[in-house]
CSV table of N, CA, C and O in Angstrom, one decimal:
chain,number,residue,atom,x,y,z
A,1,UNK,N,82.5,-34.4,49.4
A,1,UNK,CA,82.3,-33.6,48.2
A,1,UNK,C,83.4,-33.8,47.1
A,1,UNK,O,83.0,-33.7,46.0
A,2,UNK,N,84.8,-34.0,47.3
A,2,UNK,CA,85.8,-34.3,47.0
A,2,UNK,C,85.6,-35.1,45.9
A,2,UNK,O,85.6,-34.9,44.7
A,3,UNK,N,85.4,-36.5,46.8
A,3,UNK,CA,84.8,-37.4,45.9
A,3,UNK,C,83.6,-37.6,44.8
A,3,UNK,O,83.7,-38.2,43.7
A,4,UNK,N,82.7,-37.0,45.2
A,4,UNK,CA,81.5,-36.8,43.8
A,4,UNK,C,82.3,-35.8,43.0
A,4,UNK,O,82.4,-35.6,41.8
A,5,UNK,N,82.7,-35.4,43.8
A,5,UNK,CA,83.0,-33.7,42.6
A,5,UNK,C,84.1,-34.6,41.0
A,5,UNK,O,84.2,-34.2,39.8
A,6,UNK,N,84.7,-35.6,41.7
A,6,UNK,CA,85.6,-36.2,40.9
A,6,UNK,C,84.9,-37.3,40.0
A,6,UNK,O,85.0,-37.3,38.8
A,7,UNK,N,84.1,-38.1,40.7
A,7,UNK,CA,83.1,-38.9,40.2
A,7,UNK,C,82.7,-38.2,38.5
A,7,UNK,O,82.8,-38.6,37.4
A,8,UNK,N,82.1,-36.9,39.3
A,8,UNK,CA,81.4,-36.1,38.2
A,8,UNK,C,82.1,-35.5,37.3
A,8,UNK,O,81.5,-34.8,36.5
A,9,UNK,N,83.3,-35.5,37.1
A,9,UNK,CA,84.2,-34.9,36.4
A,9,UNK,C,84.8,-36.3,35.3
A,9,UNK,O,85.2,-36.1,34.2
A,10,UNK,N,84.9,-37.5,36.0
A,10,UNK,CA,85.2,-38.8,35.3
A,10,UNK,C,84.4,-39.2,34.4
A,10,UNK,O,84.6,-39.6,33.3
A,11,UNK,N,82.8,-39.2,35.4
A,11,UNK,CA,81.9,-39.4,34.1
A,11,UNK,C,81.3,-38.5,33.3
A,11,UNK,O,80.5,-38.8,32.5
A,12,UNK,N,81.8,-37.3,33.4
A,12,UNK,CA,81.9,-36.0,32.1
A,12,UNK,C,82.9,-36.3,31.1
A,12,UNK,O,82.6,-36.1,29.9
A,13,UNK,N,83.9,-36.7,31.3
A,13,UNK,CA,85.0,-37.2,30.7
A,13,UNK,C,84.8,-38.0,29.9
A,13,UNK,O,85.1,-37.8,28.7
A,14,UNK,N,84.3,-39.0,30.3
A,14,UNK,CA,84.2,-40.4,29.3
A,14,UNK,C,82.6,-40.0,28.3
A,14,UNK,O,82.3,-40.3,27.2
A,15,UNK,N,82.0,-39.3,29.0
A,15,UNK,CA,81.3,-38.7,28.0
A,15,UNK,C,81.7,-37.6,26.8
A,15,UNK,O,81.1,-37.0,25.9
A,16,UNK,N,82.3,-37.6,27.0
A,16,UNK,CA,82.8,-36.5,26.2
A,16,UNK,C,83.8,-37.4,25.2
A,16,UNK,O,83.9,-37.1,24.0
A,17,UNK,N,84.5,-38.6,25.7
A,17,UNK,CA,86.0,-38.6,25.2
A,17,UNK,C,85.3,-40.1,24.8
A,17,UNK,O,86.3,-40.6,24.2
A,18,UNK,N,84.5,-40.8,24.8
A,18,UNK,CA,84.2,-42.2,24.3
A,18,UNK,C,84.8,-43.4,25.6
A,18,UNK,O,84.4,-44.5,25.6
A,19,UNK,N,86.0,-42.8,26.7
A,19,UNK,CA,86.5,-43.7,27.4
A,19,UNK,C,86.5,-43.3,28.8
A,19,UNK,O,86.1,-42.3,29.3
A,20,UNK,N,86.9,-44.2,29.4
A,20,UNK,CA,87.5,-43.7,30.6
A,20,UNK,C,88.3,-43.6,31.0
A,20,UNK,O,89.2,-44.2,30.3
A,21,UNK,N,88.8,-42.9,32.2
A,21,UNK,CA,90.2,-42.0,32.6
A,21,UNK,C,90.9,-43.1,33.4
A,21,UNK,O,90.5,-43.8,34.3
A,22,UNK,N,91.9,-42.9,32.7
A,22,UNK,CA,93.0,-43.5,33.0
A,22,UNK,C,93.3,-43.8,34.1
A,22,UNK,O,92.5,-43.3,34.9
A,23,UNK,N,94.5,-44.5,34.8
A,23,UNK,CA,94.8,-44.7,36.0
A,23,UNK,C,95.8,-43.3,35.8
A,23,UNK,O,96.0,-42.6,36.8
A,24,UNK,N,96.3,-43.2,35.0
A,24,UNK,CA,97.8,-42.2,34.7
A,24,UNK,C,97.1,-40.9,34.5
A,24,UNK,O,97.8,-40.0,34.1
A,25,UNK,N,95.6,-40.6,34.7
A,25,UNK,CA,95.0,-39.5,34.3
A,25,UNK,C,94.7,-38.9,35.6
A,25,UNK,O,94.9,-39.4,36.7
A,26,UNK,N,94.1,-37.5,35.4
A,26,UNK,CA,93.9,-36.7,36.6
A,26,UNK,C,93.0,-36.0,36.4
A,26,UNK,O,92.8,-35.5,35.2
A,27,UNK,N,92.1,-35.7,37.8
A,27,UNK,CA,90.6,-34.5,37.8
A,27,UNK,C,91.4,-33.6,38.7
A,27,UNK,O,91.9,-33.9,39.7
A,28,UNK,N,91.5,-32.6,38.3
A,28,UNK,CA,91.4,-30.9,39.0
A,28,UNK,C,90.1,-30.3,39.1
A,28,UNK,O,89.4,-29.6,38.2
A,29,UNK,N,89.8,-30.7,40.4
A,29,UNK,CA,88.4,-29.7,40.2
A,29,UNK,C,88.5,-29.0,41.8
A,29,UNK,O,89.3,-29.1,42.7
A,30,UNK,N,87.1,-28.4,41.7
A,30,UNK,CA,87.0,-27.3,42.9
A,30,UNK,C,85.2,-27.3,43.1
A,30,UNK,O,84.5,-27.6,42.1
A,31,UNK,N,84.8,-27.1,43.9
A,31,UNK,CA,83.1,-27.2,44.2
A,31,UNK,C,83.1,-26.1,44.8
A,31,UNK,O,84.1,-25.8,45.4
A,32,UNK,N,82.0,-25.3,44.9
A,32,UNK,CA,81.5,-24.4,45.5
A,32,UNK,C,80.2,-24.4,45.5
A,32,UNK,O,79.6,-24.3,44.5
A,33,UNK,N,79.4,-24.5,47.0
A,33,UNK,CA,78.1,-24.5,47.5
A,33,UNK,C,77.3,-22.8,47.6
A,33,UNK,O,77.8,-21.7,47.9
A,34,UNK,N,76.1,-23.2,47.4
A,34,UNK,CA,75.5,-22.5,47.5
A,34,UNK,C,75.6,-20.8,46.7
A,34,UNK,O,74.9,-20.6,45.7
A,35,UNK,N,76.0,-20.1,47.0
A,35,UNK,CA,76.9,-18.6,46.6
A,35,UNK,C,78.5,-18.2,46.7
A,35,UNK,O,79.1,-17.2,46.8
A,36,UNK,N,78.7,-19.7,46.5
A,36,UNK,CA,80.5,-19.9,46.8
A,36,UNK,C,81.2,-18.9,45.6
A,36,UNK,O,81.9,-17.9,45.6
A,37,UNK,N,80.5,-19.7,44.2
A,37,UNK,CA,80.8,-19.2,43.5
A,37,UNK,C,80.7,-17.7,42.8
A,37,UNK,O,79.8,-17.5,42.1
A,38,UNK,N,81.7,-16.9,43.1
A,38,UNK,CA,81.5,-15.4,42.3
A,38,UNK,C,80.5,-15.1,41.0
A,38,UNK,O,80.2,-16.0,40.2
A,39,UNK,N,80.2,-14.2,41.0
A,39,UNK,CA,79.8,-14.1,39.2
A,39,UNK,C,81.2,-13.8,38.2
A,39,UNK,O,81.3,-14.2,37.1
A,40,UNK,N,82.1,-13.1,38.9
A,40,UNK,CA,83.2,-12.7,38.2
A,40,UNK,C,83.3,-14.4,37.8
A,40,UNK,O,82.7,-14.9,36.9
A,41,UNK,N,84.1,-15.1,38.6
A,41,UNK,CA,84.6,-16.3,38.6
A,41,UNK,C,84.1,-17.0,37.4
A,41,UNK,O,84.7,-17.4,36.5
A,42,UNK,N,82.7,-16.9,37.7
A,42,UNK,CA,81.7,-17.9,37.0
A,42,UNK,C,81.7,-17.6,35.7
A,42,UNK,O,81.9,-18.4,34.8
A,43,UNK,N,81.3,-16.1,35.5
A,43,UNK,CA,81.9,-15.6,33.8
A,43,UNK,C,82.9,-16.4,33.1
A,43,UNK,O,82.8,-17.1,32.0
A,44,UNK,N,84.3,-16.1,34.1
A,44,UNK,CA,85.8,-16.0,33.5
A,44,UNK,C,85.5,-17.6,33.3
A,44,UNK,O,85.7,-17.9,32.1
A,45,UNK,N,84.9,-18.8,34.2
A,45,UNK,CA,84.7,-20.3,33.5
A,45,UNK,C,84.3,-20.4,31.9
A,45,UNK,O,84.9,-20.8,30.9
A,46,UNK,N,82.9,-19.9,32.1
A,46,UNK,CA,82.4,-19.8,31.0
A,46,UNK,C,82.8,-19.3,29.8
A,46,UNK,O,82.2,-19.6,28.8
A,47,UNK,N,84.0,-18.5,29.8
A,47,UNK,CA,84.1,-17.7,28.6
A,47,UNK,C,85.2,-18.8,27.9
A,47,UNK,O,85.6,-18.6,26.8
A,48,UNK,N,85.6,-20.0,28.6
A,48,UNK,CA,86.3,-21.0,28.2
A,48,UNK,C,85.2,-22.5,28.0
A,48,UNK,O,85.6,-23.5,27.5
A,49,UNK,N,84.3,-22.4,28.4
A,49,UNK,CA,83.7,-23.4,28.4
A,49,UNK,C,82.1,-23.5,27.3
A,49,UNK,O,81.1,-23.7,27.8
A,50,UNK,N,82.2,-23.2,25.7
A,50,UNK,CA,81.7,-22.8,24.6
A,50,UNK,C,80.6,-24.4,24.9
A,50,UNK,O,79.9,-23.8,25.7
A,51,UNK,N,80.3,-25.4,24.8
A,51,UNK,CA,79.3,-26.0,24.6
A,51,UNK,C,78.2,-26.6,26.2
A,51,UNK,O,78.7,-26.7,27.3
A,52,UNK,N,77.3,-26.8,25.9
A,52,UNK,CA,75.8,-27.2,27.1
A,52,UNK,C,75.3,-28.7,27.0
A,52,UNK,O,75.0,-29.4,26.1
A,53,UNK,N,75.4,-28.9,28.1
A,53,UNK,CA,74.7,-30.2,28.2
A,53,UNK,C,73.9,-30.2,29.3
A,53,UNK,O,73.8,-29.2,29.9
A,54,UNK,N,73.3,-31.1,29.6
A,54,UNK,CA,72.2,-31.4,30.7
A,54,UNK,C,71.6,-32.7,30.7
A,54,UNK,O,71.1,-33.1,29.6
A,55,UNK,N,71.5,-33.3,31.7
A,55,UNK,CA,70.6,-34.6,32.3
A,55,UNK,C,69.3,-34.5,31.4
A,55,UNK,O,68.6,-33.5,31.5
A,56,UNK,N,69.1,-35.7,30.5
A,56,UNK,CA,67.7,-35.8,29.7
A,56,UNK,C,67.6,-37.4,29.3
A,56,UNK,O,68.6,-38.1,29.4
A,57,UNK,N,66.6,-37.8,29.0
A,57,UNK,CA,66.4,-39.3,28.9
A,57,UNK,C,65.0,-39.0,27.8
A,57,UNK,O,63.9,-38.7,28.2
A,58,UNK,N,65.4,-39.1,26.4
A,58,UNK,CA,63.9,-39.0,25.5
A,58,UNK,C,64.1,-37.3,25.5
A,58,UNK,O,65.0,-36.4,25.4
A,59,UNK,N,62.8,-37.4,25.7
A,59,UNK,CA,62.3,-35.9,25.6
A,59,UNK,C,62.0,-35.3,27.1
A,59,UNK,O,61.3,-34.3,27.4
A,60,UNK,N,62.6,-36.1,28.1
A,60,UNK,CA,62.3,-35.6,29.2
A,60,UNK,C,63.8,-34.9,29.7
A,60,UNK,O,64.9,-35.3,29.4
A,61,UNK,N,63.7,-34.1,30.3
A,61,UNK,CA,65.0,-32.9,30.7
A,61,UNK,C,65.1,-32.3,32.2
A,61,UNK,O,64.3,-31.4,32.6
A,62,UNK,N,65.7,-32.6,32.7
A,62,UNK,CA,65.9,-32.0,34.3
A,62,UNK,C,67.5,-30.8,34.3
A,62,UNK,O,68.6,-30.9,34.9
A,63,UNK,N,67.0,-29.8,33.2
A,63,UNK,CA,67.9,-29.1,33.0
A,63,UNK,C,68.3,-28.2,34.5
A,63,UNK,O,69.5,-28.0,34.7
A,64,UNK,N,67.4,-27.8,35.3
A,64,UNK,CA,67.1,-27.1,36.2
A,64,UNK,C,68.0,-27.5,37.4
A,64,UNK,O,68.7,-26.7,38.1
A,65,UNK,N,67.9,-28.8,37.4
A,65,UNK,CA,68.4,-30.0,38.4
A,65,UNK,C,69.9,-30.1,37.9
A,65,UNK,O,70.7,-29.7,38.8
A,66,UNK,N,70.4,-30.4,36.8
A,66,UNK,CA,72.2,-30.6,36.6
A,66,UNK,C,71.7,-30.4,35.1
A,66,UNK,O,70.7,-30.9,34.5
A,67,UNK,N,72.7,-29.5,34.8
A,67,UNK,CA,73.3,-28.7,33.5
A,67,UNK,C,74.3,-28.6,33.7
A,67,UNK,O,74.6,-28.2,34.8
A,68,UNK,N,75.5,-28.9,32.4
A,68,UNK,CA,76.8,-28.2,32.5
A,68,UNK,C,77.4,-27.7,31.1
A,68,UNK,O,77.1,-28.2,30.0
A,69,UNK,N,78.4,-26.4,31.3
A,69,UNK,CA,79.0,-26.2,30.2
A,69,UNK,C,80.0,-26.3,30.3
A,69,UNK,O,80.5,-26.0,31.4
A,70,UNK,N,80.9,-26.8,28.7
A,70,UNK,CA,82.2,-28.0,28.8
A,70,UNK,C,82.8,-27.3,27.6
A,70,UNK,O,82.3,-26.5,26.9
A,71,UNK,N,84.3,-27.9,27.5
A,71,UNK,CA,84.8,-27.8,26.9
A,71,UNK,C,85.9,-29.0,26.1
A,71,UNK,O,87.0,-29.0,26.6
A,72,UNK,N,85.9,-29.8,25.2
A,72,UNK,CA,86.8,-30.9,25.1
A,72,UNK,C,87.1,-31.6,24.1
A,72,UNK,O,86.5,-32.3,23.4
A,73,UNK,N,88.6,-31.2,24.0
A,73,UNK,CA,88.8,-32.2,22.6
A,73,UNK,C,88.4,-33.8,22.2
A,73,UNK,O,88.8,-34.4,21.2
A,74,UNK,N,87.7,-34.0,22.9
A,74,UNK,CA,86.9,-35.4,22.7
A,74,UNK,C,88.1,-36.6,22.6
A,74,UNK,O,87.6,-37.6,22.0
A,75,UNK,N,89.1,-36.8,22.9
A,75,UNK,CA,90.3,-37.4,22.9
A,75,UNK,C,91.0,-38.1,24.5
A,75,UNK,O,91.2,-39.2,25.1
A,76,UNK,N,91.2,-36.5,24.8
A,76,UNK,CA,92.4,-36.6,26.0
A,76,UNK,C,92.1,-35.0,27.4
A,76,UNK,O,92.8,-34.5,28.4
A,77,UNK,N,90.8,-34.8,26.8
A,77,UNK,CA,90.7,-34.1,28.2
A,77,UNK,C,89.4,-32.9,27.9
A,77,UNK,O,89.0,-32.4,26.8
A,78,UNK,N,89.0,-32.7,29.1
A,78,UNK,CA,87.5,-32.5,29.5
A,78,UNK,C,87.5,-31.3,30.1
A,78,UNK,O,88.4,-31.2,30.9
A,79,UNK,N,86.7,-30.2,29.9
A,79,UNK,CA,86.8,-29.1,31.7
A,79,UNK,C,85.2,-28.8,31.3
A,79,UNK,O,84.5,-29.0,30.3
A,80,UNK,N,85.1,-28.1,32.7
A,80,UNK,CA,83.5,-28.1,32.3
A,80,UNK,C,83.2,-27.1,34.0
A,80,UNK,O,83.9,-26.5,34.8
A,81,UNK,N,81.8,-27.4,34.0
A,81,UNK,CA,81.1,-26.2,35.3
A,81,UNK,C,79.9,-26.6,35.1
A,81,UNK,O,79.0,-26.2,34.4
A,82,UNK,N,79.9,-27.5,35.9
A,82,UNK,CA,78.2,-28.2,36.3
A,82,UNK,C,77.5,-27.6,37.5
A,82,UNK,O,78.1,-27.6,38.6
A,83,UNK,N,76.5,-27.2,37.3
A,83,UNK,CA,75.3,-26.8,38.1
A,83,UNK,C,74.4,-28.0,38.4
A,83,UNK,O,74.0,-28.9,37.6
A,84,UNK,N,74.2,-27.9,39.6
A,84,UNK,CA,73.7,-29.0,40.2
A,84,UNK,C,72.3,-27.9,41.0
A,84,UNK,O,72.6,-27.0,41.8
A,85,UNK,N,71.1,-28.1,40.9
A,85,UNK,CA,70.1,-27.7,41.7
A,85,UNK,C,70.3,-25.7,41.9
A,85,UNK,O,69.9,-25.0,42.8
A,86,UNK,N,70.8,-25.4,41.1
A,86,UNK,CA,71.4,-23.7,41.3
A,86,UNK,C,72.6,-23.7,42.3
A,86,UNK,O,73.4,-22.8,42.3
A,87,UNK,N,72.7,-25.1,43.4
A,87,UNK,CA,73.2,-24.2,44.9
A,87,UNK,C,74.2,-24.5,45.3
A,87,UNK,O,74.6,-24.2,46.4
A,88,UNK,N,75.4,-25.8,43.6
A,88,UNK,CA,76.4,-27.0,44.0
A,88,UNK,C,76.8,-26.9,42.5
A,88,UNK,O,76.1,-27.3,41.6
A,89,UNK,N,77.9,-26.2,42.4
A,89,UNK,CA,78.9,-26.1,41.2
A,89,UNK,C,80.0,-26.4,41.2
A,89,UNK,O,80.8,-25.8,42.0
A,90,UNK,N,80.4,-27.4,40.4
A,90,UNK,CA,81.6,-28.1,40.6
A,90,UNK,C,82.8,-27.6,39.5
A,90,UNK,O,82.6,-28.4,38.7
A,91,UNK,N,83.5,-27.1,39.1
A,91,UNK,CA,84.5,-26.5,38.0
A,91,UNK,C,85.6,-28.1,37.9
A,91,UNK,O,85.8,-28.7,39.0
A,92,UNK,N,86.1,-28.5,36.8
A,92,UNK,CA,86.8,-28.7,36.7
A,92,UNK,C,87.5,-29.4,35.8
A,92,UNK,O,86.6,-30.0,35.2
A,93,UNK,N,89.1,-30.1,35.0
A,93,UNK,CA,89.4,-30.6,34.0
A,93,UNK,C,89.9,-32.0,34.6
A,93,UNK,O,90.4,-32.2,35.7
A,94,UNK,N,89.8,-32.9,33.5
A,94,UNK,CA,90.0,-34.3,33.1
A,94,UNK,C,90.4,-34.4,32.1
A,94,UNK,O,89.8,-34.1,31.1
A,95,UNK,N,91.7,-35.0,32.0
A,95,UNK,CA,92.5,-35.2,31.0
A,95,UNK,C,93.2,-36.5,31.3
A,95,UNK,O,93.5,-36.7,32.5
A,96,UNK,N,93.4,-37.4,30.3
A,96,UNK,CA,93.9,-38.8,30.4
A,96,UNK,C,95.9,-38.2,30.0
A,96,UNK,O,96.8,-39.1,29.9
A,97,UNK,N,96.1,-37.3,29.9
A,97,UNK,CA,97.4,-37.2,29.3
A,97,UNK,C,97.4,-35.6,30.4
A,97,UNK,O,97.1,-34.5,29.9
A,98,UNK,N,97.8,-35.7,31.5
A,98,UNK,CA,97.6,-34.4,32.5
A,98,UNK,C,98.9,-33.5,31.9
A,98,UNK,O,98.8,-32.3,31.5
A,99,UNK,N,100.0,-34.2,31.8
A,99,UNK,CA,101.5,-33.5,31.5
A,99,UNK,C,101.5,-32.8,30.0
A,99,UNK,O,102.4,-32.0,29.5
A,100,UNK,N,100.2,-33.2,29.4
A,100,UNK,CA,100.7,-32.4,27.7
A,100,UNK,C,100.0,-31.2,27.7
A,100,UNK,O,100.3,-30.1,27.3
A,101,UNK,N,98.9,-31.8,28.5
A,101,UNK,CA,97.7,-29.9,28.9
A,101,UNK,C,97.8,-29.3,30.2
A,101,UNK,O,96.8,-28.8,30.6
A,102,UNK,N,99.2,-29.2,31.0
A,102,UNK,CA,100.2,-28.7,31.6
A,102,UNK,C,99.4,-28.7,33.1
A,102,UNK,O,99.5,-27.7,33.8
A,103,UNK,N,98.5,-29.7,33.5
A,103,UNK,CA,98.0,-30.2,34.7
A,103,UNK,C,98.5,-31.1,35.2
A,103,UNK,O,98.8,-32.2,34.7
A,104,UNK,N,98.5,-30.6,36.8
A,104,UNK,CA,97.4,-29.5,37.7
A,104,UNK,C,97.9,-28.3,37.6
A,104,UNK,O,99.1,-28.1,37.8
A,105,UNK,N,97.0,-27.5,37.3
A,105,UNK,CA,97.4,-25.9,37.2
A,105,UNK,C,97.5,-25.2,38.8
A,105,UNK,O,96.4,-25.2,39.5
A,106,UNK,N,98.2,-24.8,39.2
A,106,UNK,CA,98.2,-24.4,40.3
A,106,UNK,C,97.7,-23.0,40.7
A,106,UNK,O,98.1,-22.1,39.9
A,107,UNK,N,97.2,-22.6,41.5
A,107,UNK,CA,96.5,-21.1,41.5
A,107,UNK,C,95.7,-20.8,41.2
A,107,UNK,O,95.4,-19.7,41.4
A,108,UNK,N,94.7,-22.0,40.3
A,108,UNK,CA,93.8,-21.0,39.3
A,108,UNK,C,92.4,-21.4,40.1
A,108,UNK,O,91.4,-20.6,40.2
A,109,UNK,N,92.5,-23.1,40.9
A,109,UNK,CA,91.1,-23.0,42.0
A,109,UNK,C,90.8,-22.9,42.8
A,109,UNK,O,91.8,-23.3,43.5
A,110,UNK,N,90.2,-22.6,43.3
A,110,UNK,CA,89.4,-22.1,44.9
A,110,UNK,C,90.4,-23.1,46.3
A,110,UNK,O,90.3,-24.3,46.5
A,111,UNK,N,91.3,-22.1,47.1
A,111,UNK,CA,92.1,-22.8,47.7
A,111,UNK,C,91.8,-24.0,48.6
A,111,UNK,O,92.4,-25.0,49.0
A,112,UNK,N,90.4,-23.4,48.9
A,112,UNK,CA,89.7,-24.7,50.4
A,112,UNK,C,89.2,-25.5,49.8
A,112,UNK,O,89.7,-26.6,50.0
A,113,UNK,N,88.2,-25.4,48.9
A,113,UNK,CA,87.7,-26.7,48.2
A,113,UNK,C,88.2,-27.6,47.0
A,113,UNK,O,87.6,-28.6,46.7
A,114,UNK,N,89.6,-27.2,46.1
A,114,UNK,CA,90.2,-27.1,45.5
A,114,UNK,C,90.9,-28.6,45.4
A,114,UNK,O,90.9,-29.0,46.6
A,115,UNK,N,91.6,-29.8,44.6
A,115,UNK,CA,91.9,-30.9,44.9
A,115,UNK,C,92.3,-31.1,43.5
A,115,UNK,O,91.8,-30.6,42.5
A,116,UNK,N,93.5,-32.1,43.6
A,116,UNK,CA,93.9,-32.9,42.7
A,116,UNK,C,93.5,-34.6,43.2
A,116,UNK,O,93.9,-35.0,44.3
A,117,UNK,N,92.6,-35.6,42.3
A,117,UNK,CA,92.2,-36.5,42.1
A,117,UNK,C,92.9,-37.6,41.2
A,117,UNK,O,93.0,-37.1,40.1
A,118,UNK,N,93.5,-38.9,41.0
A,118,UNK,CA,93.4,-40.2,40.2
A,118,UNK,C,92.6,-40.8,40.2
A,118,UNK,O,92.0,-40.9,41.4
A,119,UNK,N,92.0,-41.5,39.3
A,119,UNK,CA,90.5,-42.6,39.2
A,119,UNK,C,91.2,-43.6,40.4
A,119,UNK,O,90.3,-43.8,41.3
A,120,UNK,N,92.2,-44.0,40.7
A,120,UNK,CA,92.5,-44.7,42.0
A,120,UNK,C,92.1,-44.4,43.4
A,120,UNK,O,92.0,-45.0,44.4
A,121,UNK,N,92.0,-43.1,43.0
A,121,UNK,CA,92.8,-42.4,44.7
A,121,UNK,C,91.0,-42.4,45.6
A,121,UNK,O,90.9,-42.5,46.8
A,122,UNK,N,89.9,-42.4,44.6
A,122,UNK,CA,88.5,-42.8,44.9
A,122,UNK,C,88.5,-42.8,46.6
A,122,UNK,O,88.3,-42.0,47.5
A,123,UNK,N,88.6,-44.3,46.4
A,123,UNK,CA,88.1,-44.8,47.7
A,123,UNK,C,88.5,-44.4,48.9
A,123,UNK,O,87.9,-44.3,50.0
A,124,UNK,N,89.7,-44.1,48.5
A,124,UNK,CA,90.4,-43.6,50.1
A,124,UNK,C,89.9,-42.4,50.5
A,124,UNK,O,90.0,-41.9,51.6
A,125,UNK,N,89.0,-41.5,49.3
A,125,UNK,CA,88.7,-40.0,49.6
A,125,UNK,C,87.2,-40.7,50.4
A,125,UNK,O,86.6,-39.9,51.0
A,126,UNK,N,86.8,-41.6,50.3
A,126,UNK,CA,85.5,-42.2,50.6
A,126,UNK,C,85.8,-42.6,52.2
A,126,UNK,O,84.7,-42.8,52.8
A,127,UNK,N,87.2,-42.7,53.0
A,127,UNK,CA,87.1,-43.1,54.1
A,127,UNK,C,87.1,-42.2,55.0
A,127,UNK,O,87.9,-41.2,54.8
A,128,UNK,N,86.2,-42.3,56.4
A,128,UNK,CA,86.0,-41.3,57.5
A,128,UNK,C,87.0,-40.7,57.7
A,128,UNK,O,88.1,-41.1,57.4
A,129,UNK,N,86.9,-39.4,58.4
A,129,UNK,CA,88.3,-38.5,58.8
A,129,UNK,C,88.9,-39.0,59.8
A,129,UNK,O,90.0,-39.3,60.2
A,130,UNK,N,87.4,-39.1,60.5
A,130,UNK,CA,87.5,-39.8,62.0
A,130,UNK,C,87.1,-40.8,62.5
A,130,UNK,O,85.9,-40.9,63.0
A,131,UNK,N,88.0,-42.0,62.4
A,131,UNK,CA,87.2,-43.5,62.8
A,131,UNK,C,86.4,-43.5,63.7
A,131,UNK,O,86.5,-42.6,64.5
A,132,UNK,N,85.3,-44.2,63.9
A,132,UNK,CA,84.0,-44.5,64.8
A,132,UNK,C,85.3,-45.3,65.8
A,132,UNK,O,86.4,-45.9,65.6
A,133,UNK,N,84.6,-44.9,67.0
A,133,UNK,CA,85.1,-45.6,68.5
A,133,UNK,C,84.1,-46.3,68.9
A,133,UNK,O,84.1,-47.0,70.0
C-alpha cells in the first residue's frame, strides 16, 4: 500500500506541477482503508485542500471510483486526499524542494500507516517482507 500510496502521490504531483519528482524530492503520505479515516480528520484535510479533481477521459467520469482534493503551488509541491472506491484514502504532500515546505512533518499522519517515500526508494518498497523458501 506504501508503494501505490506514493505512486499516487508522484503522479498527482507531476500533474499538478508540469514535472516529475525529483530524486532530492519526497511523498509524506498516509492511507487509510475502509473507515480508517475519521470524519474529524477528514474535515481538518479538506479545510486545506481548496481544489477537485477526478479520473475522466472526454466526457466520461468515474468520479465515484477516484476523486481527489488538492492543493498546490504548481511548481514545487502537491498535497491532496484521494478517494479511491469510498473505502481507500490516501492523504498526502509532494514537494520537489521537501526542506523549504518544512518536510516530513512529523506527527501530523496516521502512526501505522504513515511513511516517508523518494521516487528512488520505489522498488525496494516493492520487495517481499518475507522471501519465498
Amino acid at each position: 500500500m506504501n508503494a501505490f500510496s506514493a505512486k499516487i502521490a508522484m503522479a498527482l504531483f507531476h500533474e499538478h506541477t508540469g514535472k516529475a519528482l525529483p530524486d532530492e524530492g519526497i511523498v509524506q503520505a498516509a492511507w487509510y482503508a475502509n473507515h480508517g479515516l475519521s470524519d474529524e480528520h477528514a474535515k481538518a484535510m479538506l479545510k486545506i485542500l481548496p481544489g477537485q479533481g477526478e479520473l475522466k477521459q472526454g466526457q466520461f467520469s468515474v468520479w465515484n471510483q477516484f476523486a481527489y482534493r488538492y492543493n498546490s503551488d504548481n511548481k514545487t509541491i502537491t498535497a491532496g486526499l484521494v478517494g479511491l472506491h469510498r473505502n481507500l484514502h490516501i492523504f498526502f504532500f509532494a514537494s520537489s524542494t521537501p526542506e523549504a515546505h518544512g518536510l516530513p512533518v512529523r506527527g501530523v499522519l496516521d502512526p501505522v500507516t504513515g511513511f516517508v517515500a523518494h521516487p528512488g526508494s520505489i522498488p525496494a518498497m516493492l520487495k517481499p517482507a518475507f522471501p519465498a523458501t
